[in-house]
């Protein structure tokens, strides 16, 4: 399972909050995996120059056709600005037809708690998927 471990982009002040997002994408077929993985890497690399980014991680499970992302941001506005910026915007629009399903969840943590543990992120995604809340 290829994992891009947590990479700190900017170190927040310890007395601030961080806005965290985690996601899970499942692609429709194994033939879509290489393209999805390559495009995911491009979007992940974009985080390193994104204003307001604190850090990110990516897990790819190619044989399960599943990709997981985890990132922390200065605030919701910084995350959404990144999502609307190229190449992320076009990448996500282009990959949408290849995805079978996706789940996102968001929360805030004290910046001193970064990086977020994948166990916590996956639990939150499972809760989101189960409750739809």
XYZ file of N, CA and C in Angstrom:
399
model
N 0.850 -1.163 0.000
C 0.000 0.000 0.000
C 0.898 1.229 0.000
N 1.014 1.944 -1.136
C 1.840 3.152 -1.174
C 1.249 4.246 -0.279
N 2.110 4.774 0.567
C 1.698 5.850 1.461
C 2.668 7.007 1.331
N 2.129 8.180 1.153
C 2.929 9.390 1.240
C 2.698 9.909 2.649
N 3.704 9.723 3.492
C 3.566 10.103 4.891
C 3.312 11.593 5.026
N 2.842 11.959 6.195
C 2.520 13.346 6.475
C 3.705 14.238 6.131
N 3.439 15.222 5.315
C 4.435 16.226 4.968
C 3.953 17.560 5.519
N 4.767 18.163 6.366
C 4.420 19.475 6.902
C 4.800 20.532 5.883
N 3.835 21.350 5.522
C 4.042 22.421 4.552
C 4.401 23.713 5.280
N 3.588 24.072 6.243
C 3.808 25.251 7.080
C 3.500 24.855 8.515
N 4.283 25.349 9.429
C 4.061 25.038 10.837
C 3.178 26.120 11.451
N 2.002 25.726 11.908
C 1.098 26.719 12.507
C 1.555 27.092 13.912
N 1.113 28.226 14.360
C 1.332 28.593 15.758
C 0.594 27.582 16.628
N 1.203 27.113 17.699
C 0.577 26.050 18.504
C -0.737 26.445 19.170
N -1.009 27.729 19.310
C -2.229 28.152 19.986
C -3.377 28.433 19.008
N -3.245 27.950 17.752
C -4.291 28.160 16.753
C -5.031 26.859 16.487
N -6.099 26.966 15.716
C -6.862 25.803 15.288
C -6.481 25.455 13.850
N -6.618 24.205 13.508
C -6.405 23.754 12.136
C -7.709 23.154 11.618
N -7.997 23.414 10.361
C -9.175 22.853 9.693
C -8.694 21.617 8.942
N -9.255 20.467 9.269
C -8.793 19.186 8.731
C -9.832 18.608 7.781
N -9.333 18.016 6.696
C -10.199 17.332 5.746
C -9.597 15.965 5.460
N -10.449 14.961 5.454
C -10.022 13.646 4.996
C -11.049 13.139 3.993
N -10.554 12.337 3.049
C -11.441 11.825 2.003
C -11.052 10.403 1.629
N -12.032 9.712 1.078
C -11.808 8.379 0.521
C -12.475 8.356 -0.843
N -11.697 7.942 -1.849
C -12.212 7.803 -3.207
C -12.082 6.353 -3.638
N -13.122 5.835 -4.255
C -13.054 4.502 -4.851
C -13.265 4.677 -6.351
N -12.318 4.141 -7.136
C -12.455 4.252 -8.588
C -13.214 3.043 -9.121
N -13.821 3.227 -10.276
C -14.721 2.209 -10.847
C -14.012 0.920 -11.254
N -12.814 1.039 -11.823
C -12.165 -0.175 -12.311
C -10.656 -0.091 -12.113
N -10.019 -1.240 -12.134
C -8.562 -1.288 -11.980
C -7.851 -0.517 -13.090
N -8.451 -0.446 -14.262
C -7.800 0.286 -15.362
C -7.758 1.790 -15.095
N -8.623 2.277 -14.200
C -8.627 3.692 -13.838
C -7.591 4.037 -12.764
N -7.058 3.032 -12.084
C -6.152 3.257 -10.952
C -4.892 4.034 -11.339
N -4.149 3.642 -12.388
C -2.912 4.390 -12.682
C -3.150 5.881 -12.937
N -4.173 6.204 -13.696
C -4.475 7.608 -13.980
C -4.888 8.338 -12.705
N -5.747 7.713 -11.912
C -6.191 8.353 -10.675
C -5.004 8.590 -9.751
N -4.119 7.606 -9.648
C -2.950 7.736 -8.774
C -2.036 8.859 -9.258
N -1.753 8.896 -10.547
C -0.875 9.938 -11.098
C -1.471 11.332 -10.872
N -2.759 11.461 -11.118
C -3.410 12.760 -10.921
C -3.468 13.137 -9.439
N -3.660 12.144 -8.587
C -3.672 12.400 -7.151
C -2.323 12.936 -6.682
N -1.252 12.393 -7.241
C 0.082 12.874 -6.876
C 0.270 14.328 -7.284
N -0.245 14.699 -8.437
C -0.149 16.094 -8.878
C -0.894 17.021 -7.923
N -2.085 16.619 -7.537
C -2.864 17.431 -6.599
C -2.182 17.481 -5.233
N -1.628 16.360 -4.807
C -0.936 16.302 -3.517
C 0.281 17.222 -3.527
N 1.028 17.217 -4.616
C 2.196 18.096 -4.723
C 1.791 19.564 -4.698
N 0.634 19.876 -5.232
C 0.145 21.249 -5.255
C -0.028 21.795 -3.834
N -0.336 20.915 -2.891
C -0.530 21.339 -1.508
C 0.723 22.036 -0.983
N 1.900 21.588 -1.410
C 3.143 22.144 -0.861
C 3.311 23.636 -1.129
N 2.625 24.165 -2.126
C 2.696 25.590 -2.403
C 1.406 26.321 -2.145
N 0.424 25.634 -1.587
C -0.896 26.243 -1.387
C -0.898 27.139 -0.156
N -1.361 28.375 -0.311
C -1.476 29.262 0.846
C -2.401 28.661 1.900
N -1.962 28.697 3.147
C -2.788 28.211 4.248
C -2.690 26.721 4.516
N -1.889 25.991 3.727
C -1.746 24.550 3.953
C -0.779 24.298 5.104
N -1.146 23.382 5.987
C -0.268 22.976 7.071
C 0.419 21.651 6.771
N -0.286 20.737 6.094
C 0.317 19.458 5.781
C -0.675 18.527 5.124
N -0.131 17.406 4.595
C -0.990 16.448 3.898
C -0.345 15.072 3.872
N -1.195 14.072 3.642
C -0.770 12.687 3.490
C -1.718 12.010 2.505
N -1.240 10.938 1.900
C -2.036 10.200 0.913
C -1.756 8.717 1.090
N -2.804 7.926 1.048
C -2.675 6.460 1.040
C -3.360 5.955 -0.214
N -2.652 5.115 -0.957
C -3.224 4.487 -2.150
C -3.301 2.981 -1.912
N -4.460 2.421 -2.165
C -4.663 0.977 -2.112
C -5.089 0.553 -3.515
N -4.124 0.449 -4.448
C -4.451 0.225 -5.861
C -5.300 -1.016 -6.125
N -4.996 -2.125 -5.470
C -5.759 -3.338 -5.732
C -7.184 -3.272 -5.192
N -7.405 -2.382 -4.234
C -8.763 -2.156 -3.717
C -9.433 -0.984 -4.428
N -8.690 -0.341 -5.347
C -9.177 0.807 -6.116
C -9.573 1.972 -5.204
N -8.854 2.114 -4.090
C -9.213 3.102 -3.081
C -8.042 4.024 -2.783
N -8.372 5.312 -2.624
C -7.391 6.348 -2.321
C -7.909 7.185 -1.157
N -7.007 7.491 -0.236
C -7.351 8.240 0.967
C -6.495 9.501 1.008
N -7.099 10.633 1.348
C -6.334 11.861 1.532
C -6.595 12.419 2.923
N -5.605 13.124 3.428
C -5.706 13.755 4.735
C -4.908 15.046 4.660
N -5.529 16.152 5.012
C -4.813 17.426 4.967
C -5.306 18.349 6.077
N -4.445 19.303 6.445
C -4.791 20.292 7.469
C -4.502 21.676 6.913
N -5.366 22.618 7.276
C -5.353 23.956 6.689
C -5.536 25.012 7.760
N -5.138 26.201 7.406
C -5.305 27.364 8.285
C -6.784 27.572 8.621
N -7.625 27.383 7.619
C -9.064 27.524 7.809
C -9.785 26.937 6.597
N -11.098 26.924 6.677
C -11.930 26.373 5.605
C -11.702 27.130 4.294
N -11.553 28.438 4.373
C -11.347 29.254 3.170
C -10.072 28.847 2.439
N -9.013 28.536 3.169
C -7.751 28.116 2.536
C -7.928 26.792 1.800
N -8.625 25.844 2.420
C -8.884 24.561 1.763
C -9.700 24.756 0.494
N -10.769 25.540 0.584
C -11.635 25.734 -0.576
C -10.930 26.510 -1.689
N -10.054 27.436 -1.328
C -9.282 28.160 -2.345
C -8.373 27.184 -3.084
N -7.721 26.283 -2.360
C -6.889 25.251 -2.974
C -7.722 24.395 -3.932
N -8.903 23.981 -3.498
C -9.748 23.107 -4.312
C -10.184 23.782 -5.615
N -10.293 25.099 -5.597
C -10.721 25.837 -6.795
C -9.558 26.252 -7.690
N -8.327 25.972 -7.262
C -7.139 26.402 -7.990
C -6.628 25.277 -8.880
N -6.097 25.667 -10.041
C -5.478 24.682 -10.941
C -4.131 24.249 -10.376
N -3.758 22.987 -10.532
C -4.417 21.971 -11.343
C -5.508 21.181 -10.604
N -5.647 21.389 -9.284
C -6.607 20.587 -8.521
C -8.007 20.637 -9.122
N -8.469 21.806 -9.475
C -9.827 21.953 -9.990
C -10.066 21.067 -11.212
N -9.185 21.143 -12.197
C -9.349 20.337 -13.418
C -9.128 18.854 -13.165
N -8.203 18.543 -12.273
C -7.943 17.136 -11.943
C -9.207 16.498 -11.386
N -9.832 17.143 -10.424
C -11.019 16.568 -9.805
C -12.188 16.492 -10.789
N -12.350 17.493 -11.625
C -13.413 17.439 -12.629
C -13.154 16.294 -13.612
N -11.903 16.123 -14.006
C -11.562 15.068 -14.959
C -11.676 13.674 -14.381
N -11.423 13.534 -13.081
C -11.472 12.211 -12.451
C -12.866 11.822 -11.972
N -13.757 12.773 -11.870
C -15.106 12.490 -11.348
C -15.772 11.296 -12.045
N -15.706 11.196 -13.389
C -16.360 10.048 -14.036
C -15.724 8.690 -13.705
N -14.487 8.688 -13.216
C -13.827 7.416 -12.898
C -14.116 6.949 -11.479
N -14.746 7.805 -10.671
C -14.980 7.418 -9.286
C -16.330 6.738 -9.106
N -16.285 5.694 -8.318
C -17.491 4.942 -7.983
C -18.167 5.569 -6.764
N -17.341 6.092 -5.878
C -17.872 6.709 -4.674
C -16.801 7.516 -3.980
N -17.241 8.471 -3.185
C -16.305 9.262 -2.399
C -16.994 9.726 -1.119
N -16.175 9.914 -0.103
C -16.661 10.390 1.187
C -15.669 11.445 1.679
N -16.194 12.525 2.237
C -15.377 13.592 2.798
C -15.858 13.886 4.210
N -14.932 14.273 5.065
C -15.322 14.773 6.372
C -14.346 15.858 6.802
N -14.844 16.765 7.619
C -14.094 17.938 8.034
C -14.248 18.125 9.532
N -13.206 18.631 10.181
C -13.282 18.960 11.591
C -12.135 19.900 11.946
N -12.179 20.424 13.138
C -11.115 21.305 13.609
C -10.411 20.673 14.796
N -9.106 20.948 14.876
C -8.286 20.462 15.985
C -7.325 21.570 16.393
N -6.840 21.498 17.618
C -5.759 22.420 17.973
C -4.558 22.126 17.068
N -3.925 23.170 16.568
C -2.795 22.982 15.658
C -1.677 22.170 16.308
N -1.580 22.227 17.619
C -0.561 21.447 18.329
C -0.783 19.947 18.179
N -1.998 19.522 17.772
C -2.306 18.097 17.603
C -1.889 17.554 16.237
N -1.355 18.403 15.364
C -0.911 17.938 14.040
C 0.411 17.205 14.175
N 0.653 16.195 13.346
C -0.220 15.678 12.303
C -1.327 14.789 12.863
N -2.392 14.692 12.118
C -3.532 13.860 12.490
C -3.180 12.398 12.243
N -3.630 11.555 13.134
C -3.407 10.118 13.014
C -4.396 9.524 12.012
N -3.910 8.638 11.139
C -4.787 8.026 10.143
C -5.911 7.213 10.784
N -5.676 6.639 11.955
C -6.728 5.867 12.627
C -7.920 6.769 12.940
N -7.638 7.952 13.452
C -8.699 8.914 13.750
C -9.397 9.354 12.469
N -8.632 9.650 11.436
C -9.215 10.104 10.162
C -10.134 9.032 9.570
N -9.693 7.792 9.560
C -10.526 6.717 9.005
C -11.785 6.481 9.831
N -11.662 6.605 11.140
C -12.838 6.463 12.000
C -13.856 7.552 11.679
N -13.385 8.769 11.509
C -14.282 9.875 11.185
C -14.956 9.666 9.821
N -14.198 9.160 8.851
C -14.804 8.867 7.542
C -15.870 7.781 7.660
N -15.572 6.750 8.426
C -16.548 5.661 8.616
C -17.814 6.201 9.294
N -17.639 7.063 10.298
C -18.796 7.682 10.962
C -19.598 8.521 9.964
N -18.898 9.290 9.134
C -19.553 10.137 8.137
C -20.360 9.282 7.171
N -19.758 8.196 6.725
C -20.426 7.325 5.764
C -21.647 6.650 6.384
N -21.511 6.242 7.644
C -22.597 5.543 8.323
C -23.769 6.474 8.618
N -23.469 7.680 9.083
C -24.541 8.582 9.517
C -24.951 9.589 8.451
N -24.052 9.840 7.504
C -24.343 10.846 6.476
C -24.355 12.256 7.051
N -23.831 12.401 8.265
C -23.835 13.723 8.925
C -22.507 14.410 8.805
